[in-house]
PDB file of C-alpha atoms in Angstrom:
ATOM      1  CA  UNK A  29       0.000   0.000   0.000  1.00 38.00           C
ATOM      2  CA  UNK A  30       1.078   3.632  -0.988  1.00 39.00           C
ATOM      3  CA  UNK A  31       0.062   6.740   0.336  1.00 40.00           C
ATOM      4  CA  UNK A  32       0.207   9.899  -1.612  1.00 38.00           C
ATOM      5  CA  UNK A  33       1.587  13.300  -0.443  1.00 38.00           C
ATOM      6  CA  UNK A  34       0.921  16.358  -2.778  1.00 34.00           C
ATOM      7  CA  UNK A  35       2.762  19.380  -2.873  1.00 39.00           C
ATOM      8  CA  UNK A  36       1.293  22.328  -4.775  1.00 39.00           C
ATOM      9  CA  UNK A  37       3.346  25.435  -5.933  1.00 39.00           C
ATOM     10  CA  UNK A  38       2.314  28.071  -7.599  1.00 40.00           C
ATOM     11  CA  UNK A  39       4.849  29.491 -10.205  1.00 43.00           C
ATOM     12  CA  UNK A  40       2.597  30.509 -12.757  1.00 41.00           C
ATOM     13  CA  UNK A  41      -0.803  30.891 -12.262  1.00 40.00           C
ATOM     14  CA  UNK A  42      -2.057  29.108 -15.037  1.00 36.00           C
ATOM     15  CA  UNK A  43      -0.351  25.802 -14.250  1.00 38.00           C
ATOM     16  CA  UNK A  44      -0.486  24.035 -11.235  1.00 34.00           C
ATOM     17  CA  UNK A  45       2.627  21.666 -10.135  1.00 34.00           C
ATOM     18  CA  UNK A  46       2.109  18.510  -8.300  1.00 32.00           C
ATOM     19  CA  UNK A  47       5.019  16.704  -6.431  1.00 34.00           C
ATOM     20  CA  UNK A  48       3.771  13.564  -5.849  1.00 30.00           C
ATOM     21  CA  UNK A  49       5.649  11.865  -3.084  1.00 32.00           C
ATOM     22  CA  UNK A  50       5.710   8.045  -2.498  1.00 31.00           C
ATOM     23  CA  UNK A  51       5.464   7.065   1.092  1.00 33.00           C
ATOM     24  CA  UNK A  52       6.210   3.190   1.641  1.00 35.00           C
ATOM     25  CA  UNK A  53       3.832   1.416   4.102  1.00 36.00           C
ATOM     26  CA  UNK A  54       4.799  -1.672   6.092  1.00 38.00           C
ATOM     27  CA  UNK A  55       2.399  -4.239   5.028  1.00 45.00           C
ATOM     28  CA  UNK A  56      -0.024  -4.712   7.512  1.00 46.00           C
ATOM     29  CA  UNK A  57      -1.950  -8.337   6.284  1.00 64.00           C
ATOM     30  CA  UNK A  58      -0.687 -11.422   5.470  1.00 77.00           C
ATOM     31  CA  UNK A  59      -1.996 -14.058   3.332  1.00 85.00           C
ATOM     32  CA  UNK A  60      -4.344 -15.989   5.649  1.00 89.00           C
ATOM     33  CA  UNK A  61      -3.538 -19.732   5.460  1.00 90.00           C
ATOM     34  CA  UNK A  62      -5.786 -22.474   7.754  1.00 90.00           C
ATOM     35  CA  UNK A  63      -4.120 -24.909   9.224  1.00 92.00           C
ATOM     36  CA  UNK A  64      -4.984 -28.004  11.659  1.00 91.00           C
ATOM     37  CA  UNK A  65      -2.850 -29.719  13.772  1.00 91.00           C
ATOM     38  CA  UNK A  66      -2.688 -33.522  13.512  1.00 89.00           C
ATOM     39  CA  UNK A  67      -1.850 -36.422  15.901  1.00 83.00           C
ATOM     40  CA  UNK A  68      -1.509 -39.360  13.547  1.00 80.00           C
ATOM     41  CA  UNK A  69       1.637 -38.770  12.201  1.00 79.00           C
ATOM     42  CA  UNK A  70       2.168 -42.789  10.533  1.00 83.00           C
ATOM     43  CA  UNK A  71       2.260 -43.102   7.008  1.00 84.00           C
ATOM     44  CA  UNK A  72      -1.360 -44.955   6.411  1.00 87.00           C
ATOM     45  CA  UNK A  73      -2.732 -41.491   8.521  1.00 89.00           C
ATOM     46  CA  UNK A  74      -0.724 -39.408   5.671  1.00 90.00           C
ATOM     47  CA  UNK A  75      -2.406 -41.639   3.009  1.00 90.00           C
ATOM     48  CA  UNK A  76      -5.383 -40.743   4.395  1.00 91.00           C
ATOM     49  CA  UNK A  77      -5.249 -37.247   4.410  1.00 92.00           C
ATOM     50  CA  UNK A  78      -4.148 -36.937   1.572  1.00 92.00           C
ATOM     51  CA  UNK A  79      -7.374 -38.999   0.063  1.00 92.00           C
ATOM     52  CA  UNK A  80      -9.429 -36.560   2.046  1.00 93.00           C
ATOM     53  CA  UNK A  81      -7.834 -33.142   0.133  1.00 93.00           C
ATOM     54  CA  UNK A  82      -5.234 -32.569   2.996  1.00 94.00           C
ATOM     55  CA  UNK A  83      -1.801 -32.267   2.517  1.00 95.00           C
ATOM     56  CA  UNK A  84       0.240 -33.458   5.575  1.00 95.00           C
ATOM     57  CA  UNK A  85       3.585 -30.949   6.832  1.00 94.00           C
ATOM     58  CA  UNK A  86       5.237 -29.697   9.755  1.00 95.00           C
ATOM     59  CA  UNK A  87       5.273 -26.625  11.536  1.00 94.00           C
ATOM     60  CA  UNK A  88       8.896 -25.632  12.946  1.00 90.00           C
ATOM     61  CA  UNK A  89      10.993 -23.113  14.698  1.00 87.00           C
ATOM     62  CA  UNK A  90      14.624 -23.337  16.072  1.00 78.00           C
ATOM     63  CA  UNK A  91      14.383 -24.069  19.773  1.00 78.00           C
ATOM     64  CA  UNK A  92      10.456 -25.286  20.251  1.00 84.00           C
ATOM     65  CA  UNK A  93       9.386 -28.243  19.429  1.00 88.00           C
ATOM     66  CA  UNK A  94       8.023 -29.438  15.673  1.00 91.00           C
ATOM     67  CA  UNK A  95       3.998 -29.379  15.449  1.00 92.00           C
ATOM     68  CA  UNK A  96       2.495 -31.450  13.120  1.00 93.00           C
ATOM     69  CA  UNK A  97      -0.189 -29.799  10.994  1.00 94.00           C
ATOM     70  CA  UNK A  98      -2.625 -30.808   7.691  1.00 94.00           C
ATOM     71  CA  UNK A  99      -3.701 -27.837   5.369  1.00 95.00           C
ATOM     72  CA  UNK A 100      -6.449 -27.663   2.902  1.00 95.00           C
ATOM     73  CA  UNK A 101      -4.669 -28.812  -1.004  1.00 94.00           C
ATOM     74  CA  UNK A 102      -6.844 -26.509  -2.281  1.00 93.00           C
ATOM     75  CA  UNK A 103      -5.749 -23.606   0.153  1.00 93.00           C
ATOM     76  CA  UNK A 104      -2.467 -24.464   0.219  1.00 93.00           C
ATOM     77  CA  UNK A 105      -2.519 -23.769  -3.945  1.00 92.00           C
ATOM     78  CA  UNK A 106      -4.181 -20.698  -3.648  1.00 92.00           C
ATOM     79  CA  UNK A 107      -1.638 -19.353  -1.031  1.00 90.00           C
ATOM     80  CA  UNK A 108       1.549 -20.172  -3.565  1.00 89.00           C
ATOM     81  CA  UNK A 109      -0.204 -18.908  -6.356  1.00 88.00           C
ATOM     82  CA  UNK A 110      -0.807 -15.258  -4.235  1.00 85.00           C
ATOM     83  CA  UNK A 111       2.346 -14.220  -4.986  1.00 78.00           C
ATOM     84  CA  UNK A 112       3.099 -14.073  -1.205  1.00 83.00           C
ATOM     85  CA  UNK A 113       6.320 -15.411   0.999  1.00 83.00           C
ATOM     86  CA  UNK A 114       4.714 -14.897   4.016  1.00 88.00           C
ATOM     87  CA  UNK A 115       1.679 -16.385   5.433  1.00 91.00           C
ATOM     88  CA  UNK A 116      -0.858 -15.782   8.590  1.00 90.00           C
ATOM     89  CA  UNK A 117      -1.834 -18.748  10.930  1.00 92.00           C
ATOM     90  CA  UNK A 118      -3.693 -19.276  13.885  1.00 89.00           C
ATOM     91  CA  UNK A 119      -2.092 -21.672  16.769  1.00 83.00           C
ATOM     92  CA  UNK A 120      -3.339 -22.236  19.801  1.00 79.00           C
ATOM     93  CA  UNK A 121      -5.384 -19.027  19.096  1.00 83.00           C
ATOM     94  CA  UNK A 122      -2.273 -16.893  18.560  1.00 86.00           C
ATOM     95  CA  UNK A 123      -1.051 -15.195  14.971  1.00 87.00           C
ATOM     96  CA  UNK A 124       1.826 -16.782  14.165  1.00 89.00           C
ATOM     97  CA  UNK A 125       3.694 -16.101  10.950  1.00 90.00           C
ATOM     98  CA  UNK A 126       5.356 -18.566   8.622  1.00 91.00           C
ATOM     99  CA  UNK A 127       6.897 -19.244   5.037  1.00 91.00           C
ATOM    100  CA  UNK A 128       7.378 -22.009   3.068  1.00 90.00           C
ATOM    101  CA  UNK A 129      10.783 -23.516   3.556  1.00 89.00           C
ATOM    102  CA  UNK A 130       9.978 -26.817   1.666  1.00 91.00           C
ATOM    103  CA  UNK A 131       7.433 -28.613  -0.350  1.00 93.00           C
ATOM    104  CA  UNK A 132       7.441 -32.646  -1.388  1.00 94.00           C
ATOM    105  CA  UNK A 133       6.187 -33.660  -4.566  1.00 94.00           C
ATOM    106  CA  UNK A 134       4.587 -37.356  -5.983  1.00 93.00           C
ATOM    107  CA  UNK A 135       7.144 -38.016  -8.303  1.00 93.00           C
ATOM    108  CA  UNK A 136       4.868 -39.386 -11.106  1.00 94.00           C
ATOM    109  CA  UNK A 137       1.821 -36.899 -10.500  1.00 92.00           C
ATOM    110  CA  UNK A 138       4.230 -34.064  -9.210  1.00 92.00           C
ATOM    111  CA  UNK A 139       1.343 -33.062  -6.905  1.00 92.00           C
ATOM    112  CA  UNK A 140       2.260 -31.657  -3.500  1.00 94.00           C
ATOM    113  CA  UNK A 141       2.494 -34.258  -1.077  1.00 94.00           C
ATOM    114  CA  UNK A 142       3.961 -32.545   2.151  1.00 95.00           C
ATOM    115  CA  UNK A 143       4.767 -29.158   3.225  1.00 95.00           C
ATOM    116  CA  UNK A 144       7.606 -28.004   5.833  1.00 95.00           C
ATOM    117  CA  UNK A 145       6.296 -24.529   7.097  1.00 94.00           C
ATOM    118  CA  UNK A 146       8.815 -22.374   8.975  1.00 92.00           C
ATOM    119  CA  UNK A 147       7.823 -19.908  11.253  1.00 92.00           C
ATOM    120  CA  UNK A 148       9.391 -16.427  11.429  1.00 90.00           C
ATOM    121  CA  UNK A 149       9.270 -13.120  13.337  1.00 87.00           C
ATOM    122  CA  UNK A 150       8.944  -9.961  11.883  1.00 83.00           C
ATOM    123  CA  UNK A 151      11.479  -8.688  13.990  1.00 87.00           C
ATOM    124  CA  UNK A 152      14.405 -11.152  12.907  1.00 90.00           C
ATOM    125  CA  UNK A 153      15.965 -10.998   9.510  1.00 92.00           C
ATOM    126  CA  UNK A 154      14.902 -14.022   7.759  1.00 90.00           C
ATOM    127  CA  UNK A 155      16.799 -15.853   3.988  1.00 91.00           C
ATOM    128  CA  UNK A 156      14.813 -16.468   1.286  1.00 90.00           C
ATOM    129  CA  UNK A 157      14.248 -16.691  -2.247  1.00 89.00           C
ATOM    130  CA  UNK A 158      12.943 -14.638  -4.525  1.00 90.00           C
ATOM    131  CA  UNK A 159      11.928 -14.596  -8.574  1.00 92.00           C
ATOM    132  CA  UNK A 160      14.932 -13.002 -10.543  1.00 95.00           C
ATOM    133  CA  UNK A 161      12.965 -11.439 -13.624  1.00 95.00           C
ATOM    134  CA  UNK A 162      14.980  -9.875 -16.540  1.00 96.00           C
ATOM    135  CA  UNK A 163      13.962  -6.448 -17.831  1.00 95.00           C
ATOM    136  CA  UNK A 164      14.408  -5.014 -21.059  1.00 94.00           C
ATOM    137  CA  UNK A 165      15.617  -5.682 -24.837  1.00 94.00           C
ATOM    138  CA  UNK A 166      18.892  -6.391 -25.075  1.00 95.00           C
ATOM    139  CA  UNK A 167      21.212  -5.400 -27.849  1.00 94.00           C
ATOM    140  CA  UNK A 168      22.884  -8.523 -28.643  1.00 93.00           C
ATOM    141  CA  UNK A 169      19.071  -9.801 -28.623  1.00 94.00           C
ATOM    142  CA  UNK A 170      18.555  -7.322 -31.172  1.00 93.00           C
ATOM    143  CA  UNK A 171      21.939  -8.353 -33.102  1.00 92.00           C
ATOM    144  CA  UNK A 172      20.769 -11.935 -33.603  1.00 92.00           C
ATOM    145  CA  UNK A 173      22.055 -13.732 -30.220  1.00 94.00           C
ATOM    146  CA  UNK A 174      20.844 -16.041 -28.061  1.00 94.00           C
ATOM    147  CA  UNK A 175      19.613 -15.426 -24.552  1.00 96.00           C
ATOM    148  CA  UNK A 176      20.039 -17.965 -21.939  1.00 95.00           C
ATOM    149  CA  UNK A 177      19.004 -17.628 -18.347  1.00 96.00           C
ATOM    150  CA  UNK A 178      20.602 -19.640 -15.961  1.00 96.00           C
ATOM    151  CA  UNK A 179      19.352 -18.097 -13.379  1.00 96.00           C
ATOM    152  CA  UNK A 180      15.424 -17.615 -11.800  1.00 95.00           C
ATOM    153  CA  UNK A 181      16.050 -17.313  -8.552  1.00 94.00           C
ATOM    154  CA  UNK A 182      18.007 -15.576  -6.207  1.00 95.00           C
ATOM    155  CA  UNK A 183      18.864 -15.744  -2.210  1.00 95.00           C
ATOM    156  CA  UNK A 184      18.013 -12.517   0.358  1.00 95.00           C
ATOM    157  CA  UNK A 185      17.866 -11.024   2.862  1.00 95.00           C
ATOM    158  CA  UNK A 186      15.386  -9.714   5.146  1.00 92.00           C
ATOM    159  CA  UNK A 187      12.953  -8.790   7.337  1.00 91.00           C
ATOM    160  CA  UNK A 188       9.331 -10.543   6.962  1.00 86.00           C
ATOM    161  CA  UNK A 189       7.925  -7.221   6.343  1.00 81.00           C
ATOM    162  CA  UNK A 190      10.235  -6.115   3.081  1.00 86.00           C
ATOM    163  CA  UNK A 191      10.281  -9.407   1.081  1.00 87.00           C
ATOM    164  CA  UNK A 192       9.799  -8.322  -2.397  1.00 87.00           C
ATOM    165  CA  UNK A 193       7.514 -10.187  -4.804  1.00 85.00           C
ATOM    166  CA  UNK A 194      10.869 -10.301  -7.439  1.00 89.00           C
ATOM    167  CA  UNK A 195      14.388  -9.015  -8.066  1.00 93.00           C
ATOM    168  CA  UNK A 196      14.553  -7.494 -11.268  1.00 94.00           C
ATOM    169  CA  UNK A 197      17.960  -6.829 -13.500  1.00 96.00           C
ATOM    170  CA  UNK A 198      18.129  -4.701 -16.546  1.00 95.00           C
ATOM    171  CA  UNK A 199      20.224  -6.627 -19.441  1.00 96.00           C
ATOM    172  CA  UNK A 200      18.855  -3.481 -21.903  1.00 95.00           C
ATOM    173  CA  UNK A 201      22.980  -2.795 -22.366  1.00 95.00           C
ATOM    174  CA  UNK A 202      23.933  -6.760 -22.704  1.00 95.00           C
ATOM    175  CA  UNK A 203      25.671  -7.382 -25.973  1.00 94.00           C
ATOM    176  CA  UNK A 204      26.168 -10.646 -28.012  1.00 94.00           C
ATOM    177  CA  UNK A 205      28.996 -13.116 -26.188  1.00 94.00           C
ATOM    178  CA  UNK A 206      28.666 -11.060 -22.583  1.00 96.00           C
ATOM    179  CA  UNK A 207      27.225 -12.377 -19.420  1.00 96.00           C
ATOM    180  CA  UNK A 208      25.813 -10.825 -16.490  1.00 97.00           C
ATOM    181  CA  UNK A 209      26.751 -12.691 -12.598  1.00 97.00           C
ATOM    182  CA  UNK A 210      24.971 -11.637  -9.579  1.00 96.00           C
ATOM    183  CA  UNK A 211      27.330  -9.391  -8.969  1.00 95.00           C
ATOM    184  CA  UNK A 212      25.561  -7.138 -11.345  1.00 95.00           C
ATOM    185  CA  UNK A 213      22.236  -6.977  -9.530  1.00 95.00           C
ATOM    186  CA  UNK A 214      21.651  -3.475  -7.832  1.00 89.00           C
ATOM    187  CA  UNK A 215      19.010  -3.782  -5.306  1.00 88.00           C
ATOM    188  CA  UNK A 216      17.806  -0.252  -3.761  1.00 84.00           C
ATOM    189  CA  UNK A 217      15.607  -1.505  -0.958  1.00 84.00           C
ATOM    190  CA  UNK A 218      16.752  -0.757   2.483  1.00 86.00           C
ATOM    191  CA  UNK A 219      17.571  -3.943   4.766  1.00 89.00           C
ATOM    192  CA  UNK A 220      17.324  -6.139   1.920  1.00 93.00           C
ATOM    193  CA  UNK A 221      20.651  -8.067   1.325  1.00 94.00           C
ATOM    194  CA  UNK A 222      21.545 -10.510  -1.512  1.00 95.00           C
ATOM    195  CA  UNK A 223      22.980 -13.746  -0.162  1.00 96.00           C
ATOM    196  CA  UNK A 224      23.529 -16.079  -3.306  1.00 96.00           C
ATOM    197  CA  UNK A 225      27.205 -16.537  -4.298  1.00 96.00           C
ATOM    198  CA  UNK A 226      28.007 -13.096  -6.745  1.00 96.00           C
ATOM    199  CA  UNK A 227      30.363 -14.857  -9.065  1.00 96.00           C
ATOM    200  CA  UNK A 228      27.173 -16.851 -10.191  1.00 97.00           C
ATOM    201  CA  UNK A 229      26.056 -16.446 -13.646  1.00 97.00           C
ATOM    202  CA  UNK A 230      22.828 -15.116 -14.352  1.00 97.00           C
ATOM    203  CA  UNK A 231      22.590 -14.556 -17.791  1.00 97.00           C
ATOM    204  CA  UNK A 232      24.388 -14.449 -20.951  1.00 96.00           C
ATOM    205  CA  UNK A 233      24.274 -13.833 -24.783  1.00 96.00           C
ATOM    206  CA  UNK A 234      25.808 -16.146 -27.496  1.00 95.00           C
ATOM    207  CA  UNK A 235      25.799 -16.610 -31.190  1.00 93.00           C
ATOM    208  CA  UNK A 236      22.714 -18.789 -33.152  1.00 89.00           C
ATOM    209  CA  UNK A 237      23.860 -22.526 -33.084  1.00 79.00           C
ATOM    210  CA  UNK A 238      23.224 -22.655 -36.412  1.00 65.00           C
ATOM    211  CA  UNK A 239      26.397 -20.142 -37.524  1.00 53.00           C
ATOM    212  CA  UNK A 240      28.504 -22.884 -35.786  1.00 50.00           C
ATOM    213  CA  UNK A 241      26.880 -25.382 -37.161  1.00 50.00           C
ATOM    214  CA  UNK A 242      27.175 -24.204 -40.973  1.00 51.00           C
ATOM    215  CA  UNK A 243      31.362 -23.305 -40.126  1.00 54.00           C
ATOM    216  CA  UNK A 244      31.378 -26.810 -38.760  1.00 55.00           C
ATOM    217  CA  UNK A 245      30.010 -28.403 -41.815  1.00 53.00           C
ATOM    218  CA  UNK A 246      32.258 -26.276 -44.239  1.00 57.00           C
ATOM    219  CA  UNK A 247      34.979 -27.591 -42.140  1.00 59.00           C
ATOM    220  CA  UNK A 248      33.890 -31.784 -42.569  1.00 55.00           C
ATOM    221  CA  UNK A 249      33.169 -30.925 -46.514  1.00 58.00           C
ATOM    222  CA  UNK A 250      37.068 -29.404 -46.694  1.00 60.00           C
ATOM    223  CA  UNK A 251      38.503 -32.347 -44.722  1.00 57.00           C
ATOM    224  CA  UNK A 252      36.360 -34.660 -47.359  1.00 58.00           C
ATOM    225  CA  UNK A 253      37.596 -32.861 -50.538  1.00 59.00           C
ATOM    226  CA  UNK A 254      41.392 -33.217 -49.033  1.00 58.00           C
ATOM    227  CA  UNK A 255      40.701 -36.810 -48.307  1.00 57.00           C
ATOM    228  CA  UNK A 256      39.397 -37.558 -51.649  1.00 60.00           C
ATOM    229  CA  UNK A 257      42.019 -35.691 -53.310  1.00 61.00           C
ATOM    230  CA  UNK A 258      44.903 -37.704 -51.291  1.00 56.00           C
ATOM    231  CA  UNK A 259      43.207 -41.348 -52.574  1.00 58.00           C
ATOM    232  CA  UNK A 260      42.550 -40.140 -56.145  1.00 58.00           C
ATOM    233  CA  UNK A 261      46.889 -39.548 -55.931  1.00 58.00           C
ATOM    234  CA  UNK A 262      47.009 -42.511 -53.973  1.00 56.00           C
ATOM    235  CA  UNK A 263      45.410 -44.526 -57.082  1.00 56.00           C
ATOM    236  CA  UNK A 264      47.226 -43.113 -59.442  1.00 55.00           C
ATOM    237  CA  UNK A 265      50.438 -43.765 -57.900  1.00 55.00           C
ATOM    238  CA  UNK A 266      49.861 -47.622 -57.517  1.00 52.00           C
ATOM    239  CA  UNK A 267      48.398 -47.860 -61.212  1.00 51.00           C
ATOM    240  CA  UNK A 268      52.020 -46.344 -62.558  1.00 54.00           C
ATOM    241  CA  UNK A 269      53.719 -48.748 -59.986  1.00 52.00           C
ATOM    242  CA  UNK A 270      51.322 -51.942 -61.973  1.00 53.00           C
ATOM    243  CA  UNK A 271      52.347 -50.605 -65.214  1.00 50.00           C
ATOM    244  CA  UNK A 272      55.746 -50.505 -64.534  1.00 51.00           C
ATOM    245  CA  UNK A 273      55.667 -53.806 -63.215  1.00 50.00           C
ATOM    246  CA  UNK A 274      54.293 -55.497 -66.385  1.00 49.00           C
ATOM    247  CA  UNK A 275      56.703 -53.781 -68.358  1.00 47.00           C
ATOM    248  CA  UNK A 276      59.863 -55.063 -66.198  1.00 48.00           C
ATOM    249  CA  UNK A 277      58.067 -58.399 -66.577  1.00 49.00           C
ATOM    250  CA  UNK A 278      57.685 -58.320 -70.066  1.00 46.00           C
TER     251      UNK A 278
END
């Protein structure tokens, strides 16, 4: 949420100037996710759940003990798909806060099959990742090249109140065979720290395949012509040695 300040000055009296100044607000609502704390914690109860629409997971904090919860599937994929890091619960009729830290997936259906929730205070720096989107055209786009990102996400941080929704990096001045690393990223939001390794490429700019491929098959078709070339002389040196045989023998 933004609030708006506005200025007004009068230079000339036909125009009016606004200054509009941006205020940031801490957020003050959280994603509200339902949770329900479970005592079966066997695998058949899991099955179970999960039958029922429940994914099984685990509630944890360093120092207290784990709590074992179920959430709603449905809920649970409307809370990733918010756009959110952080989420609301209620425990024990307190409002607790928590993120993600890790989800397992059916490895044939790759539905969500257990979720580790983590729970965090806003007063405590917390890491985690965030979507690393690319912004802008870049020239060596624009010449022809080849853009690969090896990179989508990126390690911060952070406070629970200033997680960003994405990390953005302009590649408007990358050219064809350069590269951009984290190093490059300029974040300008306060308390917000980049933890991922800098010397890690992000991305980068190379020539079409298919240049490489045509220089590469120019290349074969020169080594064939040589070859051909060399048993052509090859013949025709052992056809003068025959004929010079007969004529010894004769």
């Amino acid at each position: 949420l933004e609030k708006l300040s506005i200025e007004c000055t009068m230079g000339n009296p036909l125009v009016l100037y606004l200054n509009f100044k941006k205020e940031k607000k801490m957020a003050s609502s959280y994603y509200k996710l339902d949770v329900t704390n479970r005592q079966e914690i066997r695998s058949k109860a899991a099955k179970a759940l999960r039958k029922k629409g429940m994914i099984p997971g685990v509630l944890y904090f360093s120092g207290e003990e784990n709590v074992n919860i179920s959430i709603e599937k449905s809920v649970l994929f409307h809370a990733m798909q918010s756009g959110q890091r952080i989420f609301e619960i209620d425990q024990d009729g307190k409002s607790q806060y928590t993120m993600i830290k890790q989800l397992q997936y059916h490895p044939v259906t790759d539905e969500v099959i257990h979720v580790d929730l983590m729970r965090v205070r806003r007063s405590e720096k917390i890491t985690i990742s965030v979507p690393l989107v690319l912004v802008g055209d870049s020239i060596g786009v624009k010449e022809g090249g080849v853009l690969s990102q090896s990179l989508n996400q990126i390690e911060i941080s952070c406070f629970p109140t200033d997680v960003p929704e994405q990390i953005e990096l302009n590649i408007e001045d990358l050219e064809l065979n350069s590269a951009k690393s984290v190093a490059d990223l300029e974040i300008d939001i306060e308390d917000v720290d980049i933890v991922t390794d800098p010397s890690l490429n992000i991305v980068s700019i190379t020539p079409p395949a298919s240049e490489e491929v045509v220089e590469d098959v120019e290349d074969v078709q020169e080594g064939d012509e040589s070859l051909e070339e060399a048993s052509k002389d090859e013949g025709n040196d052992s056809s003068d040695g025959d004929n010079n045989g007969e004529s010894e023998s004769s």
